[in-house]
Amino acid sequence: MSCGKKRNQTVVSQFLLLGLPILPEHQHLFYALFLAMCLTTVLGNLIIISLILLDSHLHTPMYLFLSNLSFSDLCFSSVTIPKLLQNMQSKDPSIPYAGCLTQMYFFLIFGAMESFLLVVMAYDRYVAICFPLHYTSIMSPKLCVSLVLLSWVLTTFHAMLHTLLMARVSFCEDNMIPHFFCDMSALLKLACSNTHDNELAIFILGGPLVVLPFLLIIVSYAKVVSFIFKVPSSQGIRKAFSTCGSHLSVVSLFYGPVIGLYLCPSANNSTVKGTVMSLMYTVVTPMLNPFIYSLRNRDVKGAVERLVCKKQISSFL
């Protein structure tokens, strides 16, 4: 353990990521699995982003938000999976102190960005279903761009605040993190200095970043459901569920593990259980999102068909 004394404070030069509780004989199997998931995540989200950029039919508020969500998912998984794969193949699972804080910083940015974008997308669906005649005027390009920019600014501020507070924390003898990435809560458990400011920041910002967005999504869809029951025709109901089904699936995949892990902690929650739940929203959800939005989305399927047709026509010319 690389520890030394400087100005009466303990300085840790590196941490050890203990990773996943996988038996040695299963390492290669899980390495192949996570590598495949990583490649699928990158390819799937890049396809979604490319389709939205190339097809003018997808230049709408909903797909502006979806392209940002795909970019966020791509970066979110890239923060943790490459290091996880490296450590599974290496006998040295260490990560430098600066690298650990950097990983935590970007993890917080893209994790919070996912939360904000899901709220914005829920509001977009609420306006589209409950106020279809005023949708264009309400979801103006200026408002959509402002919502996206505000989300990026707030998440950057949030991540920077927590990272700067973590940089003030002192660590001593124990530098082993029982996780596959530099999780903020895991780091605070290793601290040997006062973490009151860190815990206060988590308490104050935890509500606006996790609880409030989730409640806003619930309220938005409660209003949507209430509106659906007022629609006399079954066609209105089918339209509502076709546009909201994909988004609700993504919300469940993301918030389910987050709420279970951070907002409803149990004394019975073991480190292994926590690690598995973290895998759900850091690895599995970013991989599944492109499939959820493409397999159940006629607009995305139409964009793929138009792109294929254009390539076939250009090949004949």
mmCIF file of N, CA and C in Angstrom, residues 108 111-112 115-116 119 154 157-159 161-162 165 184 197-216 254-255 258-259 262-264:
data_model
loop_
_atom_site.group_PDB
_atom_site.id
_atom_site.type_symbol
_atom_site.label_atom_id
_atom_site.label_comp_id
_atom_site.label_asym_id
_atom_site.label_seq_id
_atom_site.Cartn_x
_atom_site.Cartn_y
_atom_site.Cartn_z
ATOM 1 N N LEU A 108 -20.178 10.324 -12.038
ATOM 2 C CA LEU A 108 -21.228 11.171 -11.489
ATOM 3 C C LEU A 108 -21.884 12.017 -12.568
ATOM 4 N N GLY A 111 -23.992 9.558 -14.856
ATOM 5 C CA GLY A 111 -25.070 8.953 -14.091
ATOM 6 C C GLY A 111 -26.187 9.948 -13.816
ATOM 7 N N ALA A 112 -25.802 11.169 -13.398
ATOM 8 C CA ALA A 112 -26.802 12.209 -13.147
ATOM 9 C C ALA A 112 -27.443 12.674 -14.449
ATOM 10 N N SER A 115 -30.333 10.580 -15.356
ATOM 11 C CA SER A 115 -31.491 10.891 -14.536
ATOM 12 C C SER A 115 -32.218 12.127 -15.061
ATOM 13 N N PHE A 116 -31.480 13.179 -15.389
ATOM 14 C CA PHE A 116 -32.086 14.405 -15.897
ATOM 15 C C PHE A 116 -32.756 14.187 -17.255
ATOM 16 N N VAL A 119 -36.118 12.550 -17.084
ATOM 17 C CA VAL A 119 -37.174 13.492 -16.679
ATOM 18 C C VAL A 119 -37.626 14.325 -17.874
ATOM 19 N N LEU A 154 -25.836 21.373 -14.894
ATOM 20 C CA LEU A 154 -26.129 20.933 -13.531
ATOM 21 C C LEU A 154 -25.355 19.671 -13.155
ATOM 22 N N PHE A 157 -21.661 20.568 -12.599
ATOM 23 C CA PHE A 157 -21.495 21.224 -11.285
ATOM 24 C C PHE A 157 -21.576 20.202 -10.154
ATOM 25 N N HIS A 158 -22.553 19.298 -10.255
ATOM 26 C CA HIS A 158 -22.738 18.267 -9.234
ATOM 27 C C HIS A 158 -21.502 17.389 -9.104
ATOM 28 N N ALA A 159 -20.978 16.922 -10.240
ATOM 29 C CA ALA A 159 -19.799 16.048 -10.227
ATOM 30 C C ALA A 159 -18.564 16.787 -9.729
ATOM 31 N N LEU A 161 -18.429 19.352 -7.674
ATOM 32 C CA LEU A 161 -18.537 19.603 -6.230
ATOM 33 C C LEU A 161 -18.134 18.367 -5.427
ATOM 34 N N HIS A 162 -18.679 17.209 -5.790
ATOM 35 C CA HIS A 162 -18.365 15.987 -5.061
ATOM 36 C C HIS A 162 -16.892 15.605 -5.225
ATOM 37 N N LEU A 165 -14.733 17.917 -3.050
ATOM 38 C CA LEU A 165 -14.886 17.546 -1.639
ATOM 39 C C LEU A 165 -14.135 16.248 -1.331
ATOM 40 N N MET A 184 -18.327 6.456 -4.952
ATOM 41 C CA MET A 184 -18.159 7.506 -3.950
ATOM 42 C C MET A 184 -18.418 6.994 -2.536
ATOM 43 N N ASP A 197 -18.746 17.120 5.425
ATOM 44 C CA ASP A 197 -19.114 17.939 4.270
ATOM 45 C C ASP A 197 -19.557 17.070 3.090
ATOM 46 N N ASN A 198 -18.867 15.953 2.900
ATOM 47 C CA ASN A 198 -19.239 15.040 1.804
ATOM 48 C C ASN A 198 -20.628 14.467 2.012
ATOM 49 N N GLU A 199 -20.887 14.030 3.253
ATOM 50 C CA GLU A 199 -22.194 13.433 3.551
ATOM 51 C C GLU A 199 -23.312 14.465 3.472
ATOM 52 N N LEU A 200 -23.005 15.697 3.859
ATOM 53 C CA LEU A 200 -24.004 16.771 3.774
ATOM 54 C C LEU A 200 -24.338 17.069 2.314
ATOM 55 N N ALA A 201 -23.299 17.093 1.457
ATOM 56 C CA ALA A 201 -23.520 17.343 0.028
ATOM 57 C C ALA A 201 -24.345 16.230 -0.597
ATOM 58 N N ILE A 202 -24.065 14.994 -0.194
ATOM 59 C CA ILE A 202 -24.835 13.854 -0.716
ATOM 60 C C ILE A 202 -26.293 13.958 -0.282
ATOM 61 N N PHE A 203 -26.502 14.346 0.969
ATOM 62 C CA PHE A 203 -27.869 14.455 1.497
ATOM 63 C C PHE A 203 -28.643 15.579 0.805
ATOM 64 N N ILE A 204 -27.981 16.724 0.621
ATOM 65 C CA ILE A 204 -28.660 17.881 0.025
ATOM 66 C C ILE A 204 -28.921 17.673 -1.466
ATOM 67 N N LEU A 205 -27.925 17.144 -2.179
ATOM 68 C CA LEU A 205 -28.054 16.989 -3.629
ATOM 69 C C LEU A 205 -28.715 15.678 -4.031
ATOM 70 N N GLY A 206 -28.779 14.727 -3.099
ATOM 71 C CA GLY A 206 -29.371 13.426 -3.436
ATOM 72 C C GLY A 206 -30.829 13.542 -3.835
ATOM 73 N N GLY A 207 -31.557 14.426 -3.136
ATOM 74 C CA GLY A 207 -32.965 14.621 -3.451
ATOM 75 C C GLY A 207 -33.198 15.190 -4.836
ATOM 76 N N PRO A 208 -32.580 16.349 -5.143
ATOM 77 C CA PRO A 208 -32.785 16.942 -6.466
ATOM 78 C C PRO A 208 -32.298 16.067 -7.617
ATOM 79 N N LEU A 209 -31.307 15.212 -7.371
ATOM 80 C CA LEU A 209 -30.724 14.439 -8.464
ATOM 81 C C LEU A 209 -31.326 13.054 -8.645
ATOM 82 N N VAL A 210 -31.900 12.491 -7.609
ATOM 83 C CA VAL A 210 -32.452 11.134 -7.709
ATOM 84 C C VAL A 210 -33.942 11.111 -7.377
ATOM 85 N N VAL A 211 -34.285 11.593 -6.180
ATOM 86 C CA VAL A 211 -35.670 11.504 -5.718
ATOM 87 C C VAL A 211 -36.593 12.399 -6.537
ATOM 88 N N LEU A 212 -36.209 13.679 -6.689
ATOM 89 C CA LEU A 212 -37.064 14.624 -7.413
ATOM 90 C C LEU A 212 -37.281 14.219 -8.870
ATOM 91 N N PRO A 213 -36.232 13.855 -9.625
ATOM 92 C CA PRO A 213 -36.473 13.402 -11.001
ATOM 93 C C PRO A 213 -37.405 12.198 -11.079
ATOM 94 N N PHE A 214 -37.214 11.243 -10.165
ATOM 95 C CA PHE A 214 -38.074 10.061 -10.173
ATOM 96 C C PHE A 214 -39.529 10.434 -9.892
ATOM 97 N N LEU A 215 -39.738 11.338 -8.928
ATOM 98 C CA LEU A 215 -41.095 11.775 -8.609
ATOM 99 C C LEU A 215 -41.726 12.533 -9.771
ATOM 100 N N LEU A 216 -40.924 13.357 -10.467
ATOM 101 C CA LEU A 216 -41.438 14.090 -11.626
ATOM 102 C C LEU A 216 -41.854 13.139 -12.743
ATOM 103 N N PHE A 254 -33.227 1.717 -14.983
ATOM 104 C CA PHE A 254 -32.248 2.613 -14.371
ATOM 105 C C PHE A 254 -32.553 2.871 -12.903
ATOM 106 N N TYR A 255 -33.799 3.268 -12.609
ATOM 107 C CA TYR A 255 -34.134 3.675 -11.245
ATOM 108 C C TYR A 255 -34.330 2.500 -10.300
ATOM 109 N N VAL A 258 -30.931 1.693 -8.737
ATOM 110 C CA VAL A 258 -30.438 2.882 -8.026
ATOM 111 C C VAL A 258 -31.199 3.081 -6.718
ATOM 112 N N ILE A 259 -32.524 2.981 -6.775
ATOM 113 C CA ILE A 259 -33.334 3.157 -5.569
ATOM 114 C C ILE A 259 -33.070 2.030 -4.569
ATOM 115 N N TYR A 262 -29.199 2.714 -3.232
ATOM 116 C CA TYR A 262 -28.813 3.935 -2.529
ATOM 117 C C TYR A 262 -29.916 4.520 -1.645
ATOM 118 N N LEU A 263 -31.169 4.430 -2.087
ATOM 119 C CA LEU A 263 -32.247 5.072 -1.330
ATOM 120 C C LEU A 263 -32.912 4.140 -0.340
ATOM 121 N N CYS A 264 -32.854 2.830 -0.604
ATOM 122 C CA CYS A 264 -33.472 1.858 0.311
ATOM 123 C C CYS A 264 -32.440 0.818 0.742
#
